[in-house]
Coordinates of C-alpha atoms and ligand atoms in Angstrom, one line a residue:
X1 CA 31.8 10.3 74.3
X2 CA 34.1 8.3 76.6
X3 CA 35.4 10.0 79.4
X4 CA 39.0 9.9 80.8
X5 CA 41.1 11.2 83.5
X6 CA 44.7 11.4 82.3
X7 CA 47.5 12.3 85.5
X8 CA 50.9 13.2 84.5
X9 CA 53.7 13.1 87.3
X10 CA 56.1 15.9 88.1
X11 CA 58.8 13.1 86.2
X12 CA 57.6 13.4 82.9
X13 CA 57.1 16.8 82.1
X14 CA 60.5 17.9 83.6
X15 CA 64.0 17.7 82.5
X16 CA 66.9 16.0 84.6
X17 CA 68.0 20.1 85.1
X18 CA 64.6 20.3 86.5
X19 CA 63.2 22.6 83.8
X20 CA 60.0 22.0 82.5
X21 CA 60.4 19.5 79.3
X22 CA 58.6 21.7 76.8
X23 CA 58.4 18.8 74.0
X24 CA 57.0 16.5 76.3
X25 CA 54.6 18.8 77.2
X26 CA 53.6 19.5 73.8
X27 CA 53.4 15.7 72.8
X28 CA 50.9 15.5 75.7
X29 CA 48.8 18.8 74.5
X30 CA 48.7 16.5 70.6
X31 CA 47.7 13.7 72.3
X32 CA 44.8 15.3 73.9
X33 CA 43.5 16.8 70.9
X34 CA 43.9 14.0 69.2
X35 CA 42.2 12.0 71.3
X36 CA 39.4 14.5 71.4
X37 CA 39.2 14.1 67.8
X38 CA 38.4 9.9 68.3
X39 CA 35.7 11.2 70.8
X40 CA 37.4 11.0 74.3
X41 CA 36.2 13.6 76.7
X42 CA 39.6 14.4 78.7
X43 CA 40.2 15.7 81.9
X44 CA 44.0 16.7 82.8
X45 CA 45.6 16.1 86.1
X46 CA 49.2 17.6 85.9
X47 CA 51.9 18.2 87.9
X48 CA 54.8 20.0 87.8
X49 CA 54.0 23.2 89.3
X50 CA 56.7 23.0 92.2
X51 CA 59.2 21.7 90.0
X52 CA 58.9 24.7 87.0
X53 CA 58.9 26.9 89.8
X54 CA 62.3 25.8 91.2
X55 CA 63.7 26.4 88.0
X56 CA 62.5 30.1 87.9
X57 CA 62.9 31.2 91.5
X58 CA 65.9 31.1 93.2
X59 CA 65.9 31.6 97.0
X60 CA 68.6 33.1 98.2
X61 CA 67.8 33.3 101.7
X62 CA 67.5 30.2 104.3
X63 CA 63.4 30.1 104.3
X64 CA 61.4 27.4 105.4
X65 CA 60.9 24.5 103.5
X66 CA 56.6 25.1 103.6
X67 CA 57.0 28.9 102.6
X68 CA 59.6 27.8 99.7
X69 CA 57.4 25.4 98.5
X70 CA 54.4 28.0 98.4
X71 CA 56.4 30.3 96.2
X72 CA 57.4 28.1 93.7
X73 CA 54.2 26.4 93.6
X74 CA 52.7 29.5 92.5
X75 CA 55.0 30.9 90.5
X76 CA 55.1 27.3 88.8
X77 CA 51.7 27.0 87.9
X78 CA 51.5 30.1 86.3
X79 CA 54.7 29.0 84.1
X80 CA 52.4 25.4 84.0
X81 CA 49.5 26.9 82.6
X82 CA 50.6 29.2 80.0
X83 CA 52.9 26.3 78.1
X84 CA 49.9 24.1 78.2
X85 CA 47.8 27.2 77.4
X86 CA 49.6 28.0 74.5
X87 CA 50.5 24.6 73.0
X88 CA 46.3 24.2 73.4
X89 CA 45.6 27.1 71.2
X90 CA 47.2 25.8 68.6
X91 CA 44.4 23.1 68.5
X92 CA 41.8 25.2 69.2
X93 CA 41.5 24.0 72.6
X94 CA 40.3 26.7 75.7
X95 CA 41.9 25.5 78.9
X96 CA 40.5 25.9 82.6
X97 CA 42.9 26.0 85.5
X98 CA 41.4 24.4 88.7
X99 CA 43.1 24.1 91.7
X100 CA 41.4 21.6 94.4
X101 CA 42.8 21.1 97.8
X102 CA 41.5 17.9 99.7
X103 CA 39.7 19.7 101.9
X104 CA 37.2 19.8 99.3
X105 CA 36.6 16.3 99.2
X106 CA 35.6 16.5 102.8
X107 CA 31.6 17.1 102.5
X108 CA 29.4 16.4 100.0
X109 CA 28.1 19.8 99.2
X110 CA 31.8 20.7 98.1
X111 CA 32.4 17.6 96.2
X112 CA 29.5 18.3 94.3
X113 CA 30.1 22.1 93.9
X114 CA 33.5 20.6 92.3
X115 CA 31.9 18.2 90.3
X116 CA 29.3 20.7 89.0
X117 CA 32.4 22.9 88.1
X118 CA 34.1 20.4 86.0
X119 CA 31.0 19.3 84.3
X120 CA 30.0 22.7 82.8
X121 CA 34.0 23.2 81.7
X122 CA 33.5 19.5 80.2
X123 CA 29.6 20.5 78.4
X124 CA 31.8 23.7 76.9
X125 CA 34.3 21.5 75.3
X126 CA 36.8 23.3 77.8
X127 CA 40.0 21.2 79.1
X128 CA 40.1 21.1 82.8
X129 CA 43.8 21.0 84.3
X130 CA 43.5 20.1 87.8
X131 CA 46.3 20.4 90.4
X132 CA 46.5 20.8 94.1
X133 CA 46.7 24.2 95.5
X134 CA 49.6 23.7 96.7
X135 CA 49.9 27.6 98.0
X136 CA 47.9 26.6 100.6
X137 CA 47.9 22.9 101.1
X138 CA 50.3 22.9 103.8
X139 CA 51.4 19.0 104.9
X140 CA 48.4 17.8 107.2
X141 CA 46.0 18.7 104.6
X142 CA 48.1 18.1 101.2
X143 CA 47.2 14.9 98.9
X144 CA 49.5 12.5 99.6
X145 CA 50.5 13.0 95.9
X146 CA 48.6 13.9 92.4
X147 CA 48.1 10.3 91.9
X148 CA 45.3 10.3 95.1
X149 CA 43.8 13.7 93.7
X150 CA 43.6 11.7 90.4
X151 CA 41.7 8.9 92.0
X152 CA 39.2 10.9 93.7
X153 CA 38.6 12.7 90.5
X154 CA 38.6 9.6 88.6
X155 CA 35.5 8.3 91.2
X156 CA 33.7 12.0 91.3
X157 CA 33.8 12.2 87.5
X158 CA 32.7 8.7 86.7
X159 CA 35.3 8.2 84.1
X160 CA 35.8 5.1 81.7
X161 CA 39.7 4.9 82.6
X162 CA 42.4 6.3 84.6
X163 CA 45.7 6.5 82.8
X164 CA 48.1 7.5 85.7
X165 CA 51.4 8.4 83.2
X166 CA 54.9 8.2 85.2
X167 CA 58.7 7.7 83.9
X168 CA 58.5 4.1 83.7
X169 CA 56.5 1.8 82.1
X170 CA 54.4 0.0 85.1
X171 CA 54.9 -2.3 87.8
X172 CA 58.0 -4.1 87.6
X173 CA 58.3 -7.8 90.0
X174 CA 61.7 -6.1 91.1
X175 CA 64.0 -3.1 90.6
X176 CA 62.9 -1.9 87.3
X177 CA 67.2 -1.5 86.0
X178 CA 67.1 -5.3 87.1
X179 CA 67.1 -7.3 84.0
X180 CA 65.5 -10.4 85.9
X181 CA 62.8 -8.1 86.9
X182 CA 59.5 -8.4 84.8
X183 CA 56.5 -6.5 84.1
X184 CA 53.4 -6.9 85.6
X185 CA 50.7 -6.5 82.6
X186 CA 47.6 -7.0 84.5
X187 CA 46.3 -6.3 88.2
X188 CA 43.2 -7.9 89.6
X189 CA 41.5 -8.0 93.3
X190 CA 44.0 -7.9 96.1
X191 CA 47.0 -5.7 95.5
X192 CA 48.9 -6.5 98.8
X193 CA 50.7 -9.1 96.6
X194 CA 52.1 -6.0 94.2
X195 CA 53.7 -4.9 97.7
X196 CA 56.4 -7.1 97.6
X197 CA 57.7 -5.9 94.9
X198 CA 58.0 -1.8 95.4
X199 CA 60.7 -0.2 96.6
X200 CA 59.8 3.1 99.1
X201 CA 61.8 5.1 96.7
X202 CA 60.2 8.4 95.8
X203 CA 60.7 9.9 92.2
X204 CA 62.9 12.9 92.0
X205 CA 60.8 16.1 91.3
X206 CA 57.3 14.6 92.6
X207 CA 55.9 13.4 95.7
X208 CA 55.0 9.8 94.8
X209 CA 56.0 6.8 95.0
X210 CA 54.7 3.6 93.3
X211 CA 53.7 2.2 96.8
X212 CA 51.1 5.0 96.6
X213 CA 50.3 4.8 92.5
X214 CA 49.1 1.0 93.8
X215 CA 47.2 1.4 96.6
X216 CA 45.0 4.3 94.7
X217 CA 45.4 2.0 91.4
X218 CA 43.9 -0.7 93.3
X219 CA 41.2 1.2 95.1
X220 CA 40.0 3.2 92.1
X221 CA 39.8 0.0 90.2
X222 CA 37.6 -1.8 93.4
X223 CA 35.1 0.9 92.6
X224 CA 34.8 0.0 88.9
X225 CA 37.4 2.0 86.5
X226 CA 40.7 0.8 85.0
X227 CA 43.6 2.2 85.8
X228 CA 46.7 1.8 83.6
X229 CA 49.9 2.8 85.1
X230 CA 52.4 3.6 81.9
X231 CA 55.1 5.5 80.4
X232 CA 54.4 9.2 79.8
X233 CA 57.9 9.8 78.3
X234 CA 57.0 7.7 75.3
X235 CA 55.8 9.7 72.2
X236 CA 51.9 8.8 71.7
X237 CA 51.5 6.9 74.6
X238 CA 47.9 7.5 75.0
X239 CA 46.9 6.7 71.9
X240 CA 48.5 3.6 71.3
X241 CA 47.3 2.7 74.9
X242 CA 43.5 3.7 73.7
X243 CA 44.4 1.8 70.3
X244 CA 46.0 -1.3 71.6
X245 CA 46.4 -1.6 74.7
X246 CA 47.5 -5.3 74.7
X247 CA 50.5 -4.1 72.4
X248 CA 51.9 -1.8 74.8
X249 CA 53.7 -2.0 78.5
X250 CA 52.2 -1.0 81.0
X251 CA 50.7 -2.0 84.3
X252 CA 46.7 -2.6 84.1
X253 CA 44.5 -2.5 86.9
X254 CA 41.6 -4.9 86.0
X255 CA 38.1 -3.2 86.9
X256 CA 35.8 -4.7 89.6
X257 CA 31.9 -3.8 88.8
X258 CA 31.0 -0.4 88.7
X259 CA 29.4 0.8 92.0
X260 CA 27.4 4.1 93.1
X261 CA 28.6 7.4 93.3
X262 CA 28.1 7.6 96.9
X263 CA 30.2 3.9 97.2
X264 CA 32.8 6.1 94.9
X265 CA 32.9 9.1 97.1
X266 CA 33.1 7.3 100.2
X267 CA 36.3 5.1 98.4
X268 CA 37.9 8.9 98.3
X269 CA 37.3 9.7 102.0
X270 CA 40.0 7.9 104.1
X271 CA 41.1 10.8 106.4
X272 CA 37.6 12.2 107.0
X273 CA 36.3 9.6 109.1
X274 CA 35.0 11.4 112.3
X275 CA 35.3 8.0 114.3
X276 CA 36.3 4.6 114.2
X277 CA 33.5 1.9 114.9
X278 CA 34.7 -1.1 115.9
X279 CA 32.7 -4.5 115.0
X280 CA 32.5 -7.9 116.1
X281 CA 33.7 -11.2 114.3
X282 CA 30.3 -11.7 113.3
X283 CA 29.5 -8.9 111.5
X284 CA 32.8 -8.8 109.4
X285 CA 32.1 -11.9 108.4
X286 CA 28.4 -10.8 107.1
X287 CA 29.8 -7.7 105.8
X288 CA 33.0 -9.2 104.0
X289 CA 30.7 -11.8 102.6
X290 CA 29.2 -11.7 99.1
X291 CA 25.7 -10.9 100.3
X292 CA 24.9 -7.1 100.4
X293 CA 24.8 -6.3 104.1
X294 CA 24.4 -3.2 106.7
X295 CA 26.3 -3.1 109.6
X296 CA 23.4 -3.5 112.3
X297 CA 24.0 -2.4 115.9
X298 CA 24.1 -5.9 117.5
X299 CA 27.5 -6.3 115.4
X300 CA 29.4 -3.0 117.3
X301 CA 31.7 -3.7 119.9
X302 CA 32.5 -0.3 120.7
X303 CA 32.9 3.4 119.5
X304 CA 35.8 5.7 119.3
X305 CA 35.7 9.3 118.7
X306 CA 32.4 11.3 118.3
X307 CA 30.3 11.8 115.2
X308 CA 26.4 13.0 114.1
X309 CA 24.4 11.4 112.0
X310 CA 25.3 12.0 108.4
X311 CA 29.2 12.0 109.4
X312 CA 31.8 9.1 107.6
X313 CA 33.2 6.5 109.8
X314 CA 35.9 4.1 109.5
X315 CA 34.8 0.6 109.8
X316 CA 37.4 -1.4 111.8
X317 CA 37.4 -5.7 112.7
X318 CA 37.8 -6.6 116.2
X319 CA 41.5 -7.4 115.3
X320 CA 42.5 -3.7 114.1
X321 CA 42.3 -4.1 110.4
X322 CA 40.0 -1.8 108.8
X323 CA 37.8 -2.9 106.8
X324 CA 36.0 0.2 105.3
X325 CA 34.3 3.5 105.3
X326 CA 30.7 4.1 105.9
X327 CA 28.1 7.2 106.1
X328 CA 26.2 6.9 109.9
X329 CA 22.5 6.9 110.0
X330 CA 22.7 8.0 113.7
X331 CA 25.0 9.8 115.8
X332 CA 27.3 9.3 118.4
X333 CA 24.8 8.5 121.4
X334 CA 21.8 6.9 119.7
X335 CA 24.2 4.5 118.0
X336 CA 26.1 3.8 121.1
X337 CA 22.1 3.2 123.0
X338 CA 21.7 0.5 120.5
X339 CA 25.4 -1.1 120.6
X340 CA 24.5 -5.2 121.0
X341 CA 21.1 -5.0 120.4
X342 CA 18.7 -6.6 117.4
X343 CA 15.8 -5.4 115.7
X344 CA 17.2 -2.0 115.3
X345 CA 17.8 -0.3 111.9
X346 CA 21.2 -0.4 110.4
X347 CA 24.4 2.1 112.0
X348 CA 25.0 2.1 108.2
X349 CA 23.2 1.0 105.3
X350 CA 24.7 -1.1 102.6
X351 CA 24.0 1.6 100.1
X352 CA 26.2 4.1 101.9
X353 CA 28.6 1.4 103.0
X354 CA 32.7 1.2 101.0
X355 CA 34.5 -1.9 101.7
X356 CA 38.5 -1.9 100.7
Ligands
LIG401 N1 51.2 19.4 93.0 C1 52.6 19.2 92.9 C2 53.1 20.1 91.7 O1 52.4 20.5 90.9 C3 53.0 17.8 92.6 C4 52.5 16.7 93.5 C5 53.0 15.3 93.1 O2 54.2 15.2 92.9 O3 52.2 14.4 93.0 O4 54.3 20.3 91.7

């Protein structure tokens, strides 16, 4: 069984009215079963619930923009489910709703709770579509768009690929209506490159933007699976992509080597870092190096923020760039005891250690 994580943006499965595209969604439903069918174990991120519910509620009233977005969020994923729901059963497919918010990323215990949850749906043969709750996510603590909630659950569910399907076909070197622009068929290593040539324009009915698409692309692909950023308003897509892939466009992030599923979880926690510890030229050079190395005390300059021992903190070079995330073995005040000084075990390990 090969296991994929499939993400479909708010741009595919809608209409240009803004109502949900019913034929598109149905395509996608036949893609999944037959894809099932060659042996692929599928997990479903969609989008789309804010969008089907603008089309269904109308609000009158002046109301704030969070509380609007709450309605038709909900009332959107109800619409959501039951199209998928019912294109499903007519392949004999039971789907699961689940609604994550990222607050469930933050500790371990709930990623794994989440984890646990998806694996049972997946050992029943059931087909988990995944979406934030946007009911309560309220800005601070939102994604910043499906395509992050894809990567995370790309990482936590160890999958083979990430297909991340939008309303063009990939990475273009320009403006994607330009006919000088090109596509870029392959990504590898550093994706500042790529930056030069997004635009910051957001898609109509979703949140992202390809600036973000990239930078998860890139990171998801750092911790070992490929990510293919494609065309979800083709027919078949998927399958030619799992068939071919060299005969169709679309953007391909190349995979580094696979690492741990702590390194994995930790590549999903920017924003939970309880502090920043800030090293010395010395010891970004050891860690940034090929050689697998812990960042020892003697290489801290200084702490900022508070943290215990068990907490993720972001890794940061003496010059402000960050560098990385990392689990503590200490907290706050034995770690600052030991700032400068050798022979003491590492702040932490390279095992619980995530280098962008
Ligand atoms: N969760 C939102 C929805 O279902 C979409 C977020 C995004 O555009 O990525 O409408």
């Amino acid at each position: 069984m090969k296991r994929i994580c499939i993400k479909i943006g708010s741009n595919v499965l809608t209409k240009t009215n803004g109502e949900l595209n019913t034929s598109r969604i149905k395509n996608i439903v036949y893609q999944i079963s037959a894809l099932r069918k060659l042996g692929f174990q599928c997990i479903l991120v969609s989008s789309g619930a804010v969008a089907a519910g603008k089309s269904k509620v109308k609000i009158p009233e002046k109301i704030d923009t969070v509380s609007a977005r709450q309605i038709w969020s909900s009332v959107g994923q109800v619409e959501l489910l039951n199209i998928y729901s019912s294109y499903l059963k007519e392949f004999k497919i039971d789907c699961a709703q689940v609604l994550v918010t990222k607050q469930s990323f933050r500790t371990r215990e709930h990623y794994l709770n989440m984890k646990n949850c998806l694996n049972s749906l997946l050992n029943h043969d059931i087909l988990p579509i995944i979406n934030e709750n946007d009911a309560v996510s309220v800005t601070a603590l939102m994604f910043t768009d499906n395509d992050e909630l894809s990567g995370l659950i790309a990482s936590m569910m160890n999958v083979e690929d990430l297909y991340l399907l939008s309303n063009i076909d990939g990475i273009y070197t320009g403006n994607p209506n330009d006919p000088a622009s090109k596509l870029v068929k392959t990504v590898s290593g550093d994706i500042n490159r790529l930056k030069q040539y997004i635009t910051t324009e957001k898609s109509n009915f979703g949140r992202g933007g390809m600036i973000t698409k990239c930078s998860i692309a890139g990171r998801v692909a750092k911790s070992g699976i490929p990510v293919h950023i494609a065309n979800g308003g083709i027919d078949n897509i998927l399958l030619q992509l799992v068939k071919s892939p060299e005969t169709v466009k679309h953007t391909r992030f190349i995979a580094s080597k696979k690492s741990s599923t702590v390194k994995q979880w930790l590549a999903g926690s920017d924003g939970f870092e309880k502090a920043k510890l800030i090293i010395n030229q010395g010891a970004e050079e050891a860690l940034c190096s090929k050689d697998a190395s812990s960042l020892l005390p003697v290489g801290i300059v200084s702490i900022i923020g508070d943290f215990e021992k068990g907490d993720i903190v972001k890794i940061v070079g003496n010059s402000g760039k960050i560098l990385g995330l990392g689990k503590t073995q200490y907290n706050k005040s034995k770690a600052e005891s030991f700032i400068g000084k050798t022979g003491e075990k590492p702040v932490v390990h390279y095992d619980y250690l995530f280098l962008y």
